[in-house]
PDB file of C-alpha atoms in Angstrom:
ATOM      1  CA  GLY B   1      -8.177 -13.404  11.990  1.00 54.00           C
ATOM      2  CA  ALA B   2      -4.432 -13.237  12.456  1.00 80.00           C
ATOM      3  CA  GLY B   3      -2.607 -10.469  10.667  1.00 92.00           C
ATOM      4  CA  VAL B   4       0.915 -10.351   9.311  1.00 96.00           C
ATOM      5  CA  SER B   5       3.481 -11.160  11.969  1.00 96.00           C
ATOM      6  CA  GLN B   6       7.196 -10.471  11.982  1.00 97.00           C
ATOM      7  CA  SER B   7      10.030 -11.586  14.197  1.00 97.00           C
ATOM      8  CA  PRO B   8      12.046 -10.490  15.947  1.00 97.00           C
ATOM      9  CA  SER B   9      10.474  -7.140  16.775  1.00 96.00           C
ATOM     10  CA  ASN B  10      13.896  -5.706  17.538  1.00 97.00           C
ATOM     11  CA  LYS B  11      17.346  -6.856  16.523  1.00 98.00           C
ATOM     12  CA  VAL B  12      20.659  -5.343  17.511  1.00 98.00           C
ATOM     13  CA  THR B  13      23.688  -6.742  15.732  1.00 98.00           C
ATOM     14  CA  GLU B  14      27.312  -5.902  15.272  1.00 97.00           C
ATOM     15  CA  LYS B  15      28.617  -4.614  11.987  1.00 97.00           C
ATOM     16  CA  GLY B  16      29.690  -7.486   9.780  1.00 97.00           C
ATOM     17  CA  LYS B  17      27.305 -10.073  11.209  1.00 98.00           C
ATOM     18  CA  ASP B  18      24.505 -11.725   9.250  1.00 98.00           C
ATOM     19  CA  VAL B  19      20.864 -11.332  10.285  1.00 98.00           C
ATOM     20  CA  GLU B  20      17.652 -13.109   9.358  1.00 98.00           C
ATOM     21  CA  LEU B  21      14.260 -11.453   9.595  1.00 98.00           C
ATOM     22  CA  ARG B  22      11.081 -13.492   9.424  1.00 98.00           C
ATOM     23  CA  CYS B  23       7.631 -12.725   8.070  1.00 97.00           C
ATOM     24  CA  ASP B  24       4.459 -14.768   8.433  1.00 96.00           C
ATOM     25  CA  PRO B  25       1.856 -13.435   5.975  1.00 95.00           C
ATOM     26  CA  ILE B  26      -1.891 -13.674   6.311  1.00 94.00           C
ATOM     27  CA  SER B  27      -3.003 -17.202   5.566  1.00 92.00           C
ATOM     28  CA  GLY B  28      -4.024 -17.581   1.947  1.00 89.00           C
ATOM     29  CA  HIS B  29      -2.307 -14.436   0.733  1.00 91.00           C
ATOM     30  CA  THR B  30      -0.185 -15.265  -2.258  1.00 90.00           C
ATOM     31  CA  ALA B  31       1.676 -11.962  -2.601  1.00 91.00           C
ATOM     32  CA  LEU B  32       4.337 -10.973  -0.058  1.00 93.00           C
ATOM     33  CA  TYR B  33       6.408  -7.795   0.014  1.00 93.00           C
ATOM     34  CA  TRP B  34       9.420  -6.555   1.927  1.00 96.00           C
ATOM     35  CA  TYR B  35      10.053  -2.859   2.503  1.00 95.00           C
ATOM     36  CA  ARG B  36      12.665  -0.878   4.373  1.00 95.00           C
ATOM     37  CA  GLN B  37      11.795   2.270   6.319  1.00 92.00           C
ATOM     38  CA  SER B  38      14.593   4.505   7.493  1.00 86.00           C
ATOM     39  CA  LEU B  39      14.014   7.071  10.237  1.00 77.00           C
ATOM     40  CA  GLY B  40      11.628   9.769   9.034  1.00 70.00           C
ATOM     41  CA  GLN B  41      11.497   8.314   5.539  1.00 74.00           C
ATOM     42  CA  GLY B  42       8.919   6.627   3.385  1.00 79.00           C
ATOM     43  CA  LEU B  43       8.868   2.977   2.526  1.00 87.00           C
ATOM     44  CA  GLU B  44      11.535   1.669   0.181  1.00 90.00           C
ATOM     45  CA  PHE B  45      10.467  -1.390  -1.784  1.00 90.00           C
ATOM     46  CA  LEU B  46      12.903  -4.303  -1.562  1.00 94.00           C
ATOM     47  CA  ILE B  47      11.387  -7.458  -3.023  1.00 93.00           C
ATOM     48  CA  TYR B  48       8.077  -9.173  -3.658  1.00 89.00           C
ATOM     49  CA  PHE B  49       6.897 -12.738  -4.125  1.00 91.00           C
ATOM     50  CA  GLN B  50       3.782 -13.838  -5.974  1.00 87.00           C
ATOM     51  CA  GLY B  51       2.833 -17.478  -5.724  1.00 84.00           C
ATOM     52  CA  ASN B  52       5.386 -19.710  -7.399  1.00 81.00           C
ATOM     53  CA  SER B  53       6.638 -17.028  -9.784  1.00 85.00           C
ATOM     54  CA  ALA B  54      10.205 -15.794  -9.662  1.00 86.00           C
ATOM     55  CA  PRO B  55      10.455 -12.955  -7.129  1.00 88.00           C
ATOM     56  CA  ASP B  56      10.925  -9.346  -8.189  1.00 87.00           C
ATOM     57  CA  LYS B  57      14.242  -8.441  -6.601  1.00 89.00           C
ATOM     58  CA  SER B  58      14.583  -5.078  -8.282  1.00 87.00           C
ATOM     59  CA  GLY B  59      14.529  -3.136  -5.026  1.00 90.00           C
ATOM     60  CA  LEU B  60      17.286  -4.984  -3.196  1.00 93.00           C
ATOM     61  CA  PRO B  61      20.037  -2.413  -2.500  1.00 93.00           C
ATOM     62  CA  SER B  62      22.987  -4.787  -2.772  1.00 94.00           C
ATOM     63  CA  ASP B  63      23.910  -8.439  -3.144  1.00 95.00           C
ATOM     64  CA  ARG B  64      24.199  -8.628   0.653  1.00 97.00           C
ATOM     65  CA  PHE B  65      20.399  -8.713   0.727  1.00 97.00           C
ATOM     66  CA  SER B  66      18.451 -11.825  -0.186  1.00 96.00           C
ATOM     67  CA  ALA B  67      15.047 -13.252   0.573  1.00 96.00           C
ATOM     68  CA  GLU B  68      13.254 -16.510   0.175  1.00 94.00           C
ATOM     69  CA  ARG B  69       9.758 -17.722   0.655  1.00 94.00           C
ATOM     70  CA  THR B  70       9.268 -21.338   1.555  1.00 84.00           C
ATOM     71  CA  GLY B  71       6.128 -23.210   0.639  1.00 81.00           C
ATOM     72  CA  GLY B  72       4.443 -20.034  -0.540  1.00 77.00           C
ATOM     73  CA  SER B  73       4.008 -18.834   3.019  1.00 90.00           C
ATOM     74  CA  VAL B  74       6.734 -17.772   5.464  1.00 95.00           C
ATOM     75  CA  SER B  75       9.479 -15.509   4.136  1.00 96.00           C
ATOM     76  CA  THR B  76      12.955 -14.779   5.431  1.00 97.00           C
ATOM     77  CA  LEU B  77      14.954 -11.668   4.577  1.00 98.00           C
ATOM     78  CA  THR B  78      18.673 -12.174   5.076  1.00 98.00           C
ATOM     79  CA  ILE B  79      21.225  -9.411   5.296  1.00 98.00           C
ATOM     80  CA  GLN B  80      24.826 -10.559   5.144  1.00 98.00           C
ATOM     81  CA  ARG B  81      27.795  -8.633   6.518  1.00 98.00           C
ATOM     82  CA  THR B  82      25.541  -5.941   7.963  1.00 98.00           C
ATOM     83  CA  GLN B  83      26.574  -2.304   7.716  1.00 97.00           C
ATOM     84  CA  GLN B  84      25.460   0.634   9.840  1.00 96.00           C
ATOM     85  CA  GLU B  85      23.454   2.017   6.949  1.00 94.00           C
ATOM     86  CA  ASP B  86      21.326  -1.138   7.073  1.00 96.00           C
ATOM     87  CA  SER B  87      19.809   0.132  10.337  1.00 96.00           C
ATOM     88  CA  ALA B  88      16.103   0.649   9.673  1.00 96.00           C
ATOM     89  CA  VAL B  89      12.694  -0.842  10.238  1.00 95.00           C
ATOM     90  CA  TYR B  90      12.026  -3.735   7.866  1.00 97.00           C
ATOM     91  CA  LEU B  91       8.351  -4.133   7.061  1.00 96.00           C
ATOM     92  CA  CYS B  92       6.628  -7.078   5.508  1.00 96.00           C
ATOM     93  CA  ALA B  93       3.233  -6.917   3.831  1.00 94.00           C
ATOM     94  CA  SER B  94       0.955  -9.393   2.149  1.00 93.00           C
ATOM     95  CA  SER B  95      -1.981  -9.134  -0.197  1.00 90.00           C
ATOM     96  CA  SER B  96      -4.432 -11.641  -1.571  1.00 86.00           C
ATOM     97  CA  ASP B  97      -2.597 -11.553  -4.887  1.00 74.00           C
ATOM     98  CA  ILE B  98      -0.429  -9.237  -6.956  1.00 65.00           C
ATOM     99  CA  TYR B  99      -3.530  -7.707  -8.549  1.00 69.00           C
ATOM    100  CA  SER B 100      -4.817  -6.525  -5.182  1.00 72.00           C
ATOM    101  CA  TYR B 101      -3.096  -3.369  -4.099  1.00 75.00           C
ATOM    102  CA  GLU B 102      -4.472  -3.454  -0.576  1.00 82.00           C
ATOM    103  CA  GLN B 103      -1.440  -4.614   1.325  1.00 87.00           C
ATOM    104  CA  TYR B 104      -1.606  -5.624   4.973  1.00 91.00           C
ATOM    105  CA  PHE B 105       1.511  -4.747   6.915  1.00 94.00           C
ATOM    106  CA  GLY B 106       3.184  -6.408   9.823  1.00 96.00           C
ATOM    107  CA  PRO B 107       4.561  -4.418  12.775  1.00 95.00           C
ATOM    108  CA  GLY B 108       8.084  -4.488  11.398  1.00 96.00           C
ATOM    109  CA  THR B 109      11.495  -5.496  12.697  1.00 97.00           C
ATOM    110  CA  ARG B 110      13.676  -2.673  13.960  1.00 96.00           C
ATOM    111  CA  LEU B 111      17.279  -3.493  13.017  1.00 97.00           C
ATOM    112  CA  THR B 112      20.113  -1.641  14.646  1.00 97.00           C
ATOM    113  CA  VAL B 113      23.666  -2.279  13.447  1.00 97.00           C
ATOM    114  CA  THR B 114      26.308  -1.096  15.895  1.00 96.00           C
TER     115      THR B 114
ATOM    116  CA  GLY P   1      11.546   7.174 -12.049  1.00 40.00           C
ATOM    117  CA  GLU P   2       8.317   7.725 -10.262  1.00 45.00           C
ATOM    118  CA  SER P   3       8.327   9.816  -7.134  1.00 53.00           C
ATOM    119  CA  VAL P   4       5.604  10.604  -4.681  1.00 59.00           C
ATOM    120  CA  GLY P   5       6.130  13.449  -2.265  1.00 54.00           C
ATOM    121  CA  LEU P   6       4.282  15.348   0.400  1.00 46.00           C
ATOM    122  CA  HIS P   7       4.078  19.114   0.812  1.00 47.00           C
ATOM    123  CA  LEU P   8       4.161  19.347   4.621  1.00 47.00           C
ATOM    124  CA  PRO P   9       6.236  17.123   6.876  1.00 82.00           C
ATOM    125  CA  THR P  10       4.208  17.978  10.017  1.00 91.00           C
ATOM    126  CA  LEU P  11       0.640  19.158  10.469  1.00 93.00           C
ATOM    127  CA  SER P  12      -0.611  20.280  13.879  1.00 94.00           C
ATOM    128  CA  VAL P  13      -4.343  20.676  14.451  1.00 96.00           C
ATOM    129  CA  GLN P  14      -6.762  21.026  17.342  1.00 96.00           C
ATOM    130  CA  GLU P  15      -9.158  18.256  18.209  1.00 97.00           C
ATOM    131  CA  GLY P  16     -12.374  18.712  16.275  1.00 97.00           C
ATOM    132  CA  ASP P  17     -10.752  20.578  13.394  1.00 96.00           C
ATOM    133  CA  ASN P  18     -10.699  19.203   9.875  1.00 96.00           C
ATOM    134  CA  SER P  19      -7.279  18.106   8.621  1.00 97.00           C
ATOM    135  CA  ILE P  20      -6.007  18.143   5.060  1.00 96.00           C
ATOM    136  CA  ILE P  21      -2.883  16.234   4.093  1.00 95.00           C
ATOM    137  CA  ASN P  22      -1.516  16.781   0.622  1.00 93.00           C
ATOM    138  CA  CYS P  23       0.521  14.638  -1.726  1.00 93.00           C
ATOM    139  CA  ALA P  24       2.013  15.201  -5.167  1.00 91.00           C
ATOM    140  CA  TYR P  25       2.959  12.437  -7.559  1.00 89.00           C
ATOM    141  CA  SER P  26       5.083  12.581 -10.668  1.00 86.00           C
ATOM    142  CA  ASN P  27       4.003   9.628 -12.791  1.00 85.00           C
ATOM    143  CA  SER P  28       1.057  10.649 -14.920  1.00 85.00           C
ATOM    144  CA  ALA P  29       0.479   6.952 -15.683  1.00 85.00           C
ATOM    145  CA  SER P  30      -0.348   6.245 -12.038  1.00 87.00           C
ATOM    146  CA  ASP P  31      -3.801   4.727 -11.960  1.00 88.00           C
ATOM    147  CA  TYR P  32      -4.325   3.818  -8.335  1.00 91.00           C
ATOM    148  CA  PHE P  33      -3.630   5.648  -5.104  1.00 94.00           C
ATOM    149  CA  ILE P  34      -3.773   4.648  -1.465  1.00 93.00           C
ATOM    150  CA  TRP P  35      -3.518   6.476   1.816  1.00 95.00           C
ATOM    151  CA  TYR P  36      -1.935   4.681   4.746  1.00 94.00           C
ATOM    152  CA  LYS P  37      -1.805   5.612   8.429  1.00 95.00           C
ATOM    153  CA  GLN P  38       1.168   4.563  10.519  1.00 93.00           C
ATOM    154  CA  GLU P  39       1.062   4.852  14.285  1.00 93.00           C
ATOM    155  CA  SER P  40       4.250   4.786  16.283  1.00 88.00           C
ATOM    156  CA  GLY P  41       5.756   1.312  16.438  1.00 86.00           C
ATOM    157  CA  LYS P  42       3.244  -0.191  14.048  1.00 90.00           C
ATOM    158  CA  GLY P  43       3.105  -1.025  10.387  1.00 91.00           C
ATOM    159  CA  PRO P  44       1.121   1.136   7.946  1.00 92.00           C
ATOM    160  CA  GLN P  45      -2.609   0.606   7.959  1.00 93.00           C
ATOM    161  CA  PHE P  46      -4.800   1.015   4.878  1.00 91.00           C
ATOM    162  CA  ILE P  47      -7.190   3.976   5.138  1.00 94.00           C
ATOM    163  CA  ILE P  48      -8.737   4.600   1.750  1.00 94.00           C
ATOM    164  CA  ASP P  49      -7.957   4.203  -1.911  1.00 93.00           C
ATOM    165  CA  ILE P  50      -9.000   5.807  -5.166  1.00 94.00           C
ATOM    166  CA  ARG P  51      -8.651   4.882  -8.798  1.00 92.00           C
ATOM    167  CA  SER P  52      -7.607   7.365 -11.447  1.00 92.00           C
ATOM    168  CA  ASN P  53     -11.048   7.332 -13.071  1.00 93.00           C
ATOM    169  CA  MET P  54     -12.457   8.997  -9.940  1.00 95.00           C
ATOM    170  CA  ASP P  55     -11.817  12.418  -8.446  1.00 96.00           C
ATOM    171  CA  LYS P  56     -13.352  11.895  -5.028  1.00 97.00           C
ATOM    172  CA  ARG P  57     -14.017   9.049  -2.663  1.00 97.00           C
ATOM    173  CA  GLN P  58     -15.443   9.160   0.822  1.00 96.00           C
ATOM    174  CA  GLY P  59     -15.032   6.857   3.752  1.00 94.00           C
ATOM    175  CA  GLN P  60     -15.853   7.164   7.405  1.00 92.00           C
ATOM    176  CA  ARG P  61     -14.629  10.668   8.367  1.00 95.00           C
ATOM    177  CA  VAL P  62     -12.103  10.585   5.512  1.00 97.00           C
ATOM    178  CA  THR P  63     -12.281  11.859   1.966  1.00 97.00           C
ATOM    179  CA  VAL P  64      -9.666  11.486  -0.721  1.00 97.00           C
ATOM    180  CA  LEU P  65      -9.537  13.961  -3.583  1.00 97.00           C
ATOM    181  CA  LEU P  66      -7.615  13.344  -6.771  1.00 96.00           C
ATOM    182  CA  ASN P  67      -6.648  16.057  -9.240  1.00 95.00           C
ATOM    183  CA  LYS P  68      -4.998  14.360 -12.197  1.00 93.00           C
ATOM    184  CA  THR P  69      -4.436  17.637 -14.017  1.00 93.00           C
ATOM    185  CA  VAL P  70      -1.905  18.796 -11.444  1.00 94.00           C
ATOM    186  CA  LYS P  71      -1.045  15.292 -10.166  1.00 93.00           C
ATOM    187  CA  HIS P  72      -2.188  16.056  -6.664  1.00 94.00           C
ATOM    188  CA  LEU P  73      -3.847  13.933  -4.041  1.00 95.00           C
ATOM    189  CA  SER P  74      -5.277  14.978  -0.697  1.00 96.00           C
ATOM    190  CA  LEU P  75      -6.658  13.271   2.372  1.00 97.00           C
ATOM    191  CA  GLN P  76      -9.262  15.114   4.396  1.00 98.00           C
ATOM    192  CA  ILE P  77     -10.047  13.986   7.911  1.00 98.00           C
ATOM    193  CA  ALA P  78     -13.199  15.424   9.437  1.00 97.00           C
ATOM    194  CA  ALA P  79     -13.474  16.224  13.144  1.00 97.00           C
ATOM    195  CA  THR P  80      -9.910  15.146  13.833  1.00 97.00           C
ATOM    196  CA  GLN P  81      -9.421  13.177  17.025  1.00 96.00           C
ATOM    197  CA  PRO P  82      -6.301  12.547  19.143  1.00 95.00           C
ATOM    198  CA  GLY P  83      -6.372   8.959  17.888  1.00 95.00           C
ATOM    199  CA  ASP P  84      -5.768  10.279  14.391  1.00 97.00           C
ATOM    200  CA  SER P  85      -2.264  11.382  15.400  1.00 96.00           C
ATOM    201  CA  ALA P  86       0.076   9.370  13.188  1.00 95.00           C
ATOM    202  CA  VAL P  87       2.178   9.558  10.061  1.00 93.00           C
ATOM    203  CA  TYR P  88       0.155   9.464   6.860  1.00 95.00           C
ATOM    204  CA  PHE P  89       1.615   8.132   3.628  1.00 91.00           C
ATOM    205  CA  CYS P  90       0.266   8.331   0.138  1.00 93.00           C
ATOM    206  CA  ALA P  91       1.229   5.637  -2.333  1.00 92.00           C
ATOM    207  CA  SER P  92       0.685   5.262  -6.039  1.00 90.00           C
ATOM    208  CA  VAL P  93       0.943   2.491  -8.559  1.00 85.00           C
ATOM    209  CA  SER P  94       0.942   2.235 -12.314  1.00 78.00           C
ATOM    210  CA  GLY P  95      -0.344  -0.939 -13.911  1.00 69.00           C
ATOM    211  CA  TYR P  96       0.793  -4.001 -12.007  1.00 62.00           C
ATOM    212  CA  SER P  97       3.967  -2.483 -10.634  1.00 65.00           C
ATOM    213  CA  THR P  98       4.644  -2.183  -6.927  1.00 75.00           C
ATOM    214  CA  LEU P  99       3.493   0.696  -4.772  1.00 83.00           C
ATOM    215  CA  THR P 100       5.624   3.831  -4.571  1.00 86.00           C
ATOM    216  CA  PHE P 101       5.332   5.548  -1.202  1.00 87.00           C
ATOM    217  CA  GLY P 102       5.830   9.172  -0.276  1.00 84.00           C
ATOM    218  CA  LYS P 103       7.903  10.239   2.717  1.00 80.00           C
ATOM    219  CA  GLY P 104       4.908  10.818   4.957  1.00 89.00           C
ATOM    220  CA  THR P 105       3.267  13.668   6.876  1.00 92.00           C
ATOM    221  CA  MET P 106       3.063  13.581  10.648  1.00 92.00           C
ATOM    222  CA  LEU P 107      -0.335  14.660  11.955  1.00 96.00           C
ATOM    223  CA  LEU P 108      -0.361  15.935  15.539  1.00 95.00           C
ATOM    224  CA  VAL P 109      -3.751  16.440  17.164  1.00 96.00           C
ATOM    225  CA  SER P 110      -3.934  18.518  20.321  1.00 94.00           C
ATOM    226  CA  PRO P 111      -6.829  18.010  22.743  1.00 89.00           C
TER     227      PRO P 111
END
């Protein structure tokens, strides 16, 4: 079946602009996660959604970052007033529920802020 | 806070050799561990997992060993192949918290 998809695959933006990154999880998966991966680094947790519960936003680095998940499926990560340090690969993952640790990752969106 | 780190940033092996990738974790309450493989330009892919009540688990050509006494985790890959070249991450979790990932080890397999 279809895996997790993300769009765009690459995004180049100017400093100060807003960007939106999209994630389509695996159908039926109720848990969705966003991570950030900087060059040569591990994965930094940003936010997760589980069903209709309030999202865990504890990993968001600043109030310029926000995410929403509409209808329990597609999620959008928004970065406002982008800075050069926001340049990274943004990965989305989904799992069948929050109690399943086996997360399926999308290919990521490479964001470059110039 | 919890941290998960790897001993070697890069491991170079010859095709056919066995590879061992190590990982240390700091949270003694961690009760579940996962190894992920990430190929260039792709997202991480689940390889194998192990719960804290086990000390060894085997998959196809891979074995994970867990030593809770020294908070150490290793991934062994038998008969390493060029297709195994990738970055390998360990991740740990305590209770129902989110996964904490290590920085990763790059495995380079020479033919």
